[in-house]
XYZ file of C-alpha atoms in Angstrom:
556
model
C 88.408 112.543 118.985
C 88.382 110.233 121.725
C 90.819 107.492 121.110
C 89.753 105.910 124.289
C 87.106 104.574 122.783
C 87.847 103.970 119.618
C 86.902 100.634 117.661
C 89.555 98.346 118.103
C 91.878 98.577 114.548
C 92.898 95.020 114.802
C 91.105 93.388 112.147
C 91.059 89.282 111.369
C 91.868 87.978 108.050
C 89.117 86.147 106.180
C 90.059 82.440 106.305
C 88.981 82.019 102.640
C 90.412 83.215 99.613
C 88.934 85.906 97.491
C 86.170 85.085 95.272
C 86.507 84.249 92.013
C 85.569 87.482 90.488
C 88.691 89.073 91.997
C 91.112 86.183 90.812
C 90.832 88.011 87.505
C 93.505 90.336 88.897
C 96.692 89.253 89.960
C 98.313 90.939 92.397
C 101.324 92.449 91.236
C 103.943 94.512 93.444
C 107.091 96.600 92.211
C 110.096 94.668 93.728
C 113.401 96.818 94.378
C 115.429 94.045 94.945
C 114.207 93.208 90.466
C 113.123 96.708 90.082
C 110.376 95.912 88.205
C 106.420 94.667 89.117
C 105.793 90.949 89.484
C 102.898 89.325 90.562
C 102.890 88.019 94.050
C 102.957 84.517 95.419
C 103.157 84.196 99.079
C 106.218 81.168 99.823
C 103.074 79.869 101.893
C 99.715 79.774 100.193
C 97.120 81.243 101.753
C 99.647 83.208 104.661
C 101.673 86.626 104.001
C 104.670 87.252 106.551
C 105.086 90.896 106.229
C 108.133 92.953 108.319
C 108.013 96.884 107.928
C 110.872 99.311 109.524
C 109.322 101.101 112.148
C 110.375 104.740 113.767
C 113.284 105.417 115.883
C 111.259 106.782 118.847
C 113.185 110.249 120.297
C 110.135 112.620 119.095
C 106.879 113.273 117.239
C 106.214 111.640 114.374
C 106.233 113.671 111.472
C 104.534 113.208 108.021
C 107.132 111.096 106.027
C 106.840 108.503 109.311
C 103.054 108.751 108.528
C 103.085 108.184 104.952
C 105.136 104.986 105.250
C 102.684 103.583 108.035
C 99.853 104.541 105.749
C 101.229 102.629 102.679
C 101.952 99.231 104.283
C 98.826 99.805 105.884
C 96.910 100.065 102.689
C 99.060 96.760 101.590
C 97.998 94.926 104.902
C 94.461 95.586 104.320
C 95.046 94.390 100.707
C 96.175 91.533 101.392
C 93.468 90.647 104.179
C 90.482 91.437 101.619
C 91.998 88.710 99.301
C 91.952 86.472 101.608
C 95.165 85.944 103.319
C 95.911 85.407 106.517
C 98.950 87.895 107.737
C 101.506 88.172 109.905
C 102.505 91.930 110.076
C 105.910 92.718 112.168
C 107.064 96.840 112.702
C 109.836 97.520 115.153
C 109.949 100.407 117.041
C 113.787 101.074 117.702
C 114.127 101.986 121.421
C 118.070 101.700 121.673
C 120.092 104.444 119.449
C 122.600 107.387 119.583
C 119.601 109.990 119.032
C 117.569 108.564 121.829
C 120.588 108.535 123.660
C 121.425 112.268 123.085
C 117.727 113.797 122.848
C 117.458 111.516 126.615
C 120.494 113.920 127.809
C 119.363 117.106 126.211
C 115.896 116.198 128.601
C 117.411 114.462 131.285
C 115.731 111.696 131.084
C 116.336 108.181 131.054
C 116.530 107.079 127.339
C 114.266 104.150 127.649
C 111.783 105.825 129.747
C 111.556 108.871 126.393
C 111.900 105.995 123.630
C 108.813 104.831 125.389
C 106.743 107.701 125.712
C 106.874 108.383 122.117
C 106.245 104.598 121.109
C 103.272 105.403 123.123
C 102.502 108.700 121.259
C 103.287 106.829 117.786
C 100.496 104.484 118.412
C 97.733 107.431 119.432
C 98.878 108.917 115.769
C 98.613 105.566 113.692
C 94.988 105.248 115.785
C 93.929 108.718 114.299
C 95.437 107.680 111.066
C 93.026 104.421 111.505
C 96.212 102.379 110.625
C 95.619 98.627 112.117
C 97.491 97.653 114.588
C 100.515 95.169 113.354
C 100.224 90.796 114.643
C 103.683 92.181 116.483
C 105.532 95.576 117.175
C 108.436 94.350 119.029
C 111.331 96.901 120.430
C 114.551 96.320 120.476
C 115.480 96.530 124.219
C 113.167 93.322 124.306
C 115.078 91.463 121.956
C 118.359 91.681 123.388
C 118.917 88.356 123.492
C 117.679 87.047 119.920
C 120.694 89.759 118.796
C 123.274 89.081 120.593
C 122.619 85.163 119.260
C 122.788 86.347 116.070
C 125.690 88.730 116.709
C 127.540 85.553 117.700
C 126.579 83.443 114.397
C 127.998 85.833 112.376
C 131.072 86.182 114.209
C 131.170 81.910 113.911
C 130.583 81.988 110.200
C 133.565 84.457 110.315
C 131.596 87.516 108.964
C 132.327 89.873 111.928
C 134.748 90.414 114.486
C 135.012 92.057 117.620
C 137.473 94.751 118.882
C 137.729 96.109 122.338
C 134.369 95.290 123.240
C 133.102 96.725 119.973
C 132.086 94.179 117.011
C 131.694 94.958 113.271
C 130.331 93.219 110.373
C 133.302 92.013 107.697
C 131.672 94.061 104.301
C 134.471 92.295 102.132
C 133.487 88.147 103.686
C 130.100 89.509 101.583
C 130.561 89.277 97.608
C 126.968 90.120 97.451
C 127.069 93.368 99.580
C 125.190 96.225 97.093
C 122.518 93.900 95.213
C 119.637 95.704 96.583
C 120.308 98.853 96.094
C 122.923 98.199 93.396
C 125.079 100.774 95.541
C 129.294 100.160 95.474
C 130.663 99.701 98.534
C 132.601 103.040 98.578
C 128.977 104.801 98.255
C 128.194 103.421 101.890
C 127.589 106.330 104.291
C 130.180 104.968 106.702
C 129.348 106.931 109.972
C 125.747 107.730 108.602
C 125.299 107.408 112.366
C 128.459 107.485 114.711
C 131.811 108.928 112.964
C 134.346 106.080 111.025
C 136.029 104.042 113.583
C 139.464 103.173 112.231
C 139.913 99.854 113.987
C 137.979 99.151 111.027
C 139.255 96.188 109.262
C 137.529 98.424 106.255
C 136.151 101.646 106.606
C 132.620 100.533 105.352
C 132.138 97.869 107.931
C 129.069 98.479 110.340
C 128.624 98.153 113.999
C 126.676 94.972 115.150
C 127.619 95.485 118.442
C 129.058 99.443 120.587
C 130.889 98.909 123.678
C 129.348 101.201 126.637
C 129.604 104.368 127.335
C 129.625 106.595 130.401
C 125.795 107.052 130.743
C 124.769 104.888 128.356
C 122.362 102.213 128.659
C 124.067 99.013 128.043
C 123.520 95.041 128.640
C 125.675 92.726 128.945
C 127.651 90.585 126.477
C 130.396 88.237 125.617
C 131.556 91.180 124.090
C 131.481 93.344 127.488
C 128.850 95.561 128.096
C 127.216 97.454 125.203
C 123.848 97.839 123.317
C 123.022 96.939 119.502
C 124.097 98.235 116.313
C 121.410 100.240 114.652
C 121.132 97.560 111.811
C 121.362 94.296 113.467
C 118.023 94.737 115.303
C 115.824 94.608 112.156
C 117.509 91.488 111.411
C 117.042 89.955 114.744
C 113.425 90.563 114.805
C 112.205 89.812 111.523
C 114.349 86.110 111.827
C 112.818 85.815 115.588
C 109.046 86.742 114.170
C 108.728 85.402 110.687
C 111.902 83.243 110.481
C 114.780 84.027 108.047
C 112.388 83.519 104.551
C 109.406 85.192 104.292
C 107.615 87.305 101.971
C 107.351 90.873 102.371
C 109.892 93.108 103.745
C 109.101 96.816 103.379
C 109.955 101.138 104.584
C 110.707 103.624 103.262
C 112.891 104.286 99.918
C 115.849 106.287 102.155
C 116.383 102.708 103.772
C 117.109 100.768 101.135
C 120.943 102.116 101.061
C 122.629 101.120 103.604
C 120.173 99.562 106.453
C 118.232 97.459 104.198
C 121.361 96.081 102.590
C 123.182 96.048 105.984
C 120.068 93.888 107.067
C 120.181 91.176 103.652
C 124.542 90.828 104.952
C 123.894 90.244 108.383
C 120.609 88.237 107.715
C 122.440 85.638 104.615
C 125.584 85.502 107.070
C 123.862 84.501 109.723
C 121.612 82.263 108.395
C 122.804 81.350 104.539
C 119.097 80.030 103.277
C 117.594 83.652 104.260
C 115.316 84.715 102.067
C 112.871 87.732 101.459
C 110.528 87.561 98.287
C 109.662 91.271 98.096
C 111.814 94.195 98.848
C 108.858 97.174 99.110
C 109.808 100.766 99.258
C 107.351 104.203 100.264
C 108.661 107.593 98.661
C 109.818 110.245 100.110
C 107.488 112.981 101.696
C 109.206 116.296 100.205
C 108.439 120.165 101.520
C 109.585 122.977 98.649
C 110.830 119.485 96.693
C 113.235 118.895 99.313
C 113.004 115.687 101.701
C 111.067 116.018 104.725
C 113.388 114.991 108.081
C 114.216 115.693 111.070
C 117.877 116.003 110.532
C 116.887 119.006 107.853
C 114.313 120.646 110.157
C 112.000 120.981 107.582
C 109.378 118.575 108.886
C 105.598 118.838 110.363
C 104.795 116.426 112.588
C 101.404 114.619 112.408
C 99.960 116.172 115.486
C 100.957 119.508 114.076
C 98.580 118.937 110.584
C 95.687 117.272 112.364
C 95.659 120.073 114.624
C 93.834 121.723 111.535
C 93.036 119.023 109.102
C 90.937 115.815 110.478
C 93.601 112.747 110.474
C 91.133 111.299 107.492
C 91.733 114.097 105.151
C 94.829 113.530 105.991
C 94.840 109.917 105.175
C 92.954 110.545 101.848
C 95.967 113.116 101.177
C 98.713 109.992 101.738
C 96.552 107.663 99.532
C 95.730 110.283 96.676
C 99.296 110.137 95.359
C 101.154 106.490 94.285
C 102.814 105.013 97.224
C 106.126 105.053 95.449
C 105.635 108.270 94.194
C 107.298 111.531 95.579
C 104.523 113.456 97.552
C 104.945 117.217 98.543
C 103.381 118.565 101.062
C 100.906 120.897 99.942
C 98.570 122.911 102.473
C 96.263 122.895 98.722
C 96.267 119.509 98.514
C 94.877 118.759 102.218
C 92.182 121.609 101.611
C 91.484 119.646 98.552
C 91.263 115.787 100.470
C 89.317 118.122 103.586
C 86.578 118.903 101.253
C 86.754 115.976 98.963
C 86.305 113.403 102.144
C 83.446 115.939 103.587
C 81.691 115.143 100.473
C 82.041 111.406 100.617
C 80.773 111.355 103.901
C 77.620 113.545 103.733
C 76.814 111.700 100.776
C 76.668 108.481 103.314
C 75.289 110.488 105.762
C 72.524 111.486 103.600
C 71.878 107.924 102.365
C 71.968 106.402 105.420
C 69.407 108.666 107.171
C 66.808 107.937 103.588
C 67.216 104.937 104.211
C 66.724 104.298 107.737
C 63.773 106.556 107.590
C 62.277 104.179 104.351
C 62.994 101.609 106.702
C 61.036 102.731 109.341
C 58.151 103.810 107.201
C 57.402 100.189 105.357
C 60.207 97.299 106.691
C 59.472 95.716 103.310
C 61.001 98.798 101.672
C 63.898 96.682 99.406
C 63.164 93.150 100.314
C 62.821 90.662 96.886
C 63.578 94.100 94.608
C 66.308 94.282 92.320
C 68.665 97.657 91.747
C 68.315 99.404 88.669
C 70.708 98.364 85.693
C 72.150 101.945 86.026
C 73.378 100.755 89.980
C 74.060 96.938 88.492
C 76.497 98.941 85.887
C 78.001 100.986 88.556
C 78.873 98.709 90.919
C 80.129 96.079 88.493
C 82.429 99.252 87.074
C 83.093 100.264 90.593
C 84.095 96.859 91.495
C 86.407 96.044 88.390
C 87.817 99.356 88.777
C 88.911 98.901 92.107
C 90.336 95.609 91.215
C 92.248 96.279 88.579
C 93.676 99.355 90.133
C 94.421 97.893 93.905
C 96.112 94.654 91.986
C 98.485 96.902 90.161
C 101.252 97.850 92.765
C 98.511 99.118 94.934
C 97.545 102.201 92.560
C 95.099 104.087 94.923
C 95.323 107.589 94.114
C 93.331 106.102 90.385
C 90.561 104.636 92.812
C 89.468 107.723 94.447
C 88.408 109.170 90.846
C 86.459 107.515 88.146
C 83.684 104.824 88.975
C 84.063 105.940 92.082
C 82.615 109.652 92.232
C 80.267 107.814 89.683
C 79.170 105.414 92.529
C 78.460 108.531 95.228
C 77.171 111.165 91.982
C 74.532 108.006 91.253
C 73.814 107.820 95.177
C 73.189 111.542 95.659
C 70.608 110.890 91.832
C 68.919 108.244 93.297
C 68.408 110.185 96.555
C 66.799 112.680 94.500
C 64.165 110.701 92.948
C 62.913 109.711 96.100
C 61.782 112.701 96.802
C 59.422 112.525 94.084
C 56.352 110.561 93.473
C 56.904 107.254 91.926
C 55.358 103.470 91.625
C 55.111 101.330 94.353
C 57.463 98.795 92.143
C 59.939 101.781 91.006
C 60.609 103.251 94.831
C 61.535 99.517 95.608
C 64.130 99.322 92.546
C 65.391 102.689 93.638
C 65.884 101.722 97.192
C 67.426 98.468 96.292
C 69.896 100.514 94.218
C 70.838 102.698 97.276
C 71.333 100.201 99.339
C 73.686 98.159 96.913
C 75.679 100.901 95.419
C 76.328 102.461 99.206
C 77.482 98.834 100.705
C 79.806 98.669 97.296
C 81.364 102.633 98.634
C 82.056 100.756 102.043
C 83.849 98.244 100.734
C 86.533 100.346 98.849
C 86.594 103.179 101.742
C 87.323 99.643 104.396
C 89.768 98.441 102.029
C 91.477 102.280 101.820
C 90.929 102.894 105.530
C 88.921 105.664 104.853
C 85.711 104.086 106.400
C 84.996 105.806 109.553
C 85.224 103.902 113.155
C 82.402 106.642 114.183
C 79.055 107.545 112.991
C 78.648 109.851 109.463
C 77.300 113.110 111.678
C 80.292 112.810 114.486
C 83.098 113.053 111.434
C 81.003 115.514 109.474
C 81.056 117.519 112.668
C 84.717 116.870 113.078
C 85.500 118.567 109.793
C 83.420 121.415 110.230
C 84.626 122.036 113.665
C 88.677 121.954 111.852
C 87.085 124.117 108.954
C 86.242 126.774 111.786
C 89.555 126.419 113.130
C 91.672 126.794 109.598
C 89.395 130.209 109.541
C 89.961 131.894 112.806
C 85.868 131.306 113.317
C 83.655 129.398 115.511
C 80.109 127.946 114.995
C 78.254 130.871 116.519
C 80.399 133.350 114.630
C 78.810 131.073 111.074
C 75.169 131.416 112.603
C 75.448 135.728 113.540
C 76.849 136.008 109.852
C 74.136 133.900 108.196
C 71.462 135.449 110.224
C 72.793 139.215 109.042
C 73.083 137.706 105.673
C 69.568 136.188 105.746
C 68.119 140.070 107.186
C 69.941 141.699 104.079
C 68.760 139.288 101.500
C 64.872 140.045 102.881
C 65.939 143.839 102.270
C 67.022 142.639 98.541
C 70.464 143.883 98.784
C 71.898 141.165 96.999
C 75.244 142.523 96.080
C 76.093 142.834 99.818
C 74.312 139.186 100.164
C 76.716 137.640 97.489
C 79.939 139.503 99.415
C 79.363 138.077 102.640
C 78.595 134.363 100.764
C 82.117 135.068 99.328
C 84.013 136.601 102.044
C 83.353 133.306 104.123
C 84.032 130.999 100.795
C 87.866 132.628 100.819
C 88.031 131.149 104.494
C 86.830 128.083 103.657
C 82.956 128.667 104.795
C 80.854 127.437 101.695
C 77.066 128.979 102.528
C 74.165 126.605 100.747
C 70.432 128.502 100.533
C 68.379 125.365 100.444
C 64.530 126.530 100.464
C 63.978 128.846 103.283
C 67.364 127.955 105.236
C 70.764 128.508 104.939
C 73.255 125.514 105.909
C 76.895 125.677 105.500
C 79.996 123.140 105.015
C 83.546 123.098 104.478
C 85.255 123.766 101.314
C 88.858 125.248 99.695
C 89.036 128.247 100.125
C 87.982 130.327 97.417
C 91.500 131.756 96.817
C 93.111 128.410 96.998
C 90.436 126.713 94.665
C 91.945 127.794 90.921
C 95.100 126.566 92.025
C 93.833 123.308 93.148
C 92.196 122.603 90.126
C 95.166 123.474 88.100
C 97.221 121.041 89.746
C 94.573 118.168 89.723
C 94.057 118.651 86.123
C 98.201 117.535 85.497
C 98.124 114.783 88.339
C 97.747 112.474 86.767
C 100.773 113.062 83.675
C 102.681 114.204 86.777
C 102.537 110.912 89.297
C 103.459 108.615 86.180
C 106.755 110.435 85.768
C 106.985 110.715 89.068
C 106.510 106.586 88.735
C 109.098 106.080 85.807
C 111.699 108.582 87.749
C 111.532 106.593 90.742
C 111.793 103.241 89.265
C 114.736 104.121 87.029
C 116.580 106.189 90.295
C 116.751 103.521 92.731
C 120.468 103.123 91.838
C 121.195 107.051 92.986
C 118.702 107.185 95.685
């Protein structure tokens, strides 16, 4: 797709609250710093201040860096359909060893690679139709605002410097471990660089690495050097949304040690810092092992929307709890392919009646009223979403339900168009369409699953990734449904029903509507039993999967 002109993802919070008929909810979020759900209240009403840990930029992202982007997504469109205004801060970390070594594997400058990929992260979250944050600072910009906080900490007598290296004191700390509820002899010293034993303690972390020969470095009361990996989160956060705000959020394998590196340097720096909601994304798992780079067992996000469009993709990420473990399951995205096809020739197919009704008689709709059937939908699709969205942000029980309802009613009121009816009945009916789809819209903007492009160019999108999961192209479709058409007229419909089904186990679903044949994507037939099997326990499975997570944040 061309990202070039895509609709600008930057959308402006409502300056009003929500309506009344979604204060019935309250928004409740699972806090790991409590480790349990509590309903939120922003420390300033009416504004959210919102930091997320960003990517360290050295490659491709790969699908556990798109599943964390997706979830705070999802929150920071929450949060602007109830009304509040938000400020949304994700670094990008520019300045680390791995830059640093994948820069000499390349022989490039680091800075110049970290910023390539920054640039490639964004063209992803654009596919992924993730808004763009209020900031994304880097930390080579923000040099300064650490190095000033580097040098509080060292006043307040919480770190201290040695040969042009400076560490953070863990034992000036009592609270060190209150996040994650981790002992200090559980830290991964050296998670990143090996123990240094000038260490007053083992466990103490860099704030600050004197240069090294072909390094990039900046200068310092220390000496020349570049940030610890921690500090910068700190820094940036404090310089953005101050040292309290509201929401600070990534993914669960952060929690132990940089998110509880970041609450030590942040309350020794500043002793009145303050964040109301610790938020944490599971882990993206392949064969029930985590998906990383450091394991090699990763696909990047390029690599899957290669074959899968990025919003099957994005209805795969949202179809499981946020906090929920989520393998990677080639199944699954055959499942969200076909299930998002469906949701969007339903539109499609709305859309066109209705434009065409339209054109016919401009009064079609005007002073009518929809059905009670569509007035009991969309209050059930509306309540449903509510209730669901308020609890922790519980989207994979949105896309079921009142939902398929909404579209099942949409594709039953389509057909009883097509019939003969009353003046006064056609009106109702239109009415209806026209309410229930504009109720769809509203949850698929809320989910990001609304499309920045018409119905027919992502409909064509999918088909055109279908043909590429099966080896096929369009014309290859066409020559088989012609020969398929030519054998029917000779009656043979044994061999008519094996072709049908030899294209179904690639993915090809034929349709004989009247006289023609038409043809759209759908799991492939092989696939489809297995899919079904493992939607039918999905639900039993995610709320373990819920309960496991919440009780494991200790060991995690």
């Amino acid at each position: 797709m061309d990202l070039s002109k895509q609709e600008t993802n930057q959308k402006k919070a409502p300056k009003t609250m929500a309506k009344k008929e979604t204060e019935v909810f309250q928004f409740v979020v699972y806090n790991t710093m409590t480790q349990q759900k509590e309903v939120f209240k922003p420390k300033t009403p009416g504004k959210v201040c919102m930091y997320v840990c960003g990517v360290t930029a050295y490659d491709f992202s790969h699908l556990g860096h798109a599943r964390a982007a997706v979830a705070f997504d999802v929150l920071y469109r929450y949060l602007q359909h109830l009304g509040y205004e938000v400020t949304y801060v994700r670094n990008f970390t520019d300045v680390d060893d791995k830059i640093i070594r994948r820069a000499n594997e390349t022989g490039e400058d680091p800075l110049s690679l970290s910023d390539r990929y920054c640039k490639e992260y964004n063209v992803d979250m654009a596919d992924l139709q993730c808004l763009s944050p209020t900031h994304e600072p880097r930390v080579s910009d923000h040099i300064e605002q650490i190095k000033d906080m580097i040098t509080q900490i060292i006043n307040k007598d919480f770190g201290y410097a040695v040969d042009g290296d400076v560490f953070f004191a863990v034992d000036k700390f009592p609270n060190y471990g209150k996040l994650s509820g981790q002992k200090m002899e559980n830290n991964r010293a050296g998670e990143r660089v090996t123990v240094d034993s000038r260490k007053r303690n083992p466990f103490d972390f860099a704030l600050w690495k004197a240069a090294k020969p072909g390094e990039p470095y900046w200068y310092s009361p220390w000496g020349h050097g570049r940030p610890g990996w921690h500090i910068e989160c700190s820094a940036m956060s404090a310089h953005y949304l101050s040292f309290k705000f509201d929401i600070h959020g990534g993914g669960l394998d952060l929690i132990f040690p940089h998110h509880e590196n970041e609450i030590a340097q942040s309350c020794a720096a500043c002793q009145e810092s303050d964040v109301s909601y610790w938020m944490h994304n599971g882990h993206v798992t392949n064969n029930n092992e985590k998906m990383s780079k450091s394991l090699g067992n990763f696909f990047t996000i390029r690599q899957i929307t290669e074959r899968y469009h990025p919003l099957a993709l994005r209805y795969f990420l949202i179809n499981a709890h946020y906090r929920s473990p989520l393998n990677y399951s080639v199944l699954q995205l055959e499942g969200a392919s076909e299930a998002v096809f469906y949701i969007y020739q339903t539109l499609k197919d709305c859309q066109d009646a209705l434009l065409q009704l339209q054109a016919e008689s401009p009064e079609n709709g005007k002073s009518a009223r929809a059905t009670p059937d569509a007035q009991e939908c969309i209050s059930k699709l509306r309540s449903e979403f509510q209730a669901k969205m308020s609890d922790d942000l519980s989207t994979s029980l949105i896309l079921t339900g009142a939902f398929l309802e909404a579209l099942k009613l949409v594709n039953n009121l389509l057909m009883v168009l097509k019939k003969k009816q009353q003046k006064q009945q056609r009106l109702l009916v239109i009415q209806s369409l026209m309410e229930v789809e504009k109720e769809v819209k509203k949850v698929l903007d809320v989910l990001g699953l609304q499309p920045p492009y018409s119905y027919t160019e992502v409909l064509l999108q999918l088909k055109e990734k279908a043909l590429t999961r099966a080896g096929l192209v369009e014309d290859d479709v066409v020559r088989l449904i012609n020969e398929r058409a030519e054998v029917r007229r000779n009656k043979d419909f044994l061999k008519s029903d094996q072709m049908r089904a030899d294209l179904q186990a690639n993915g090809i679903a034929l349709m004989d509507v009247g006289t023609e044949t038409i043809w759209r994507p759908c799991v492939p037939v092989q696939q489809e039993s297995e899919v079904v099997a493992s939607e039918g326990q999905k639900v039993l499975a995610e709320t373990a999967a819920q309960a496991k997570n919440a009780s494991s944040l200790d060991s995690s």
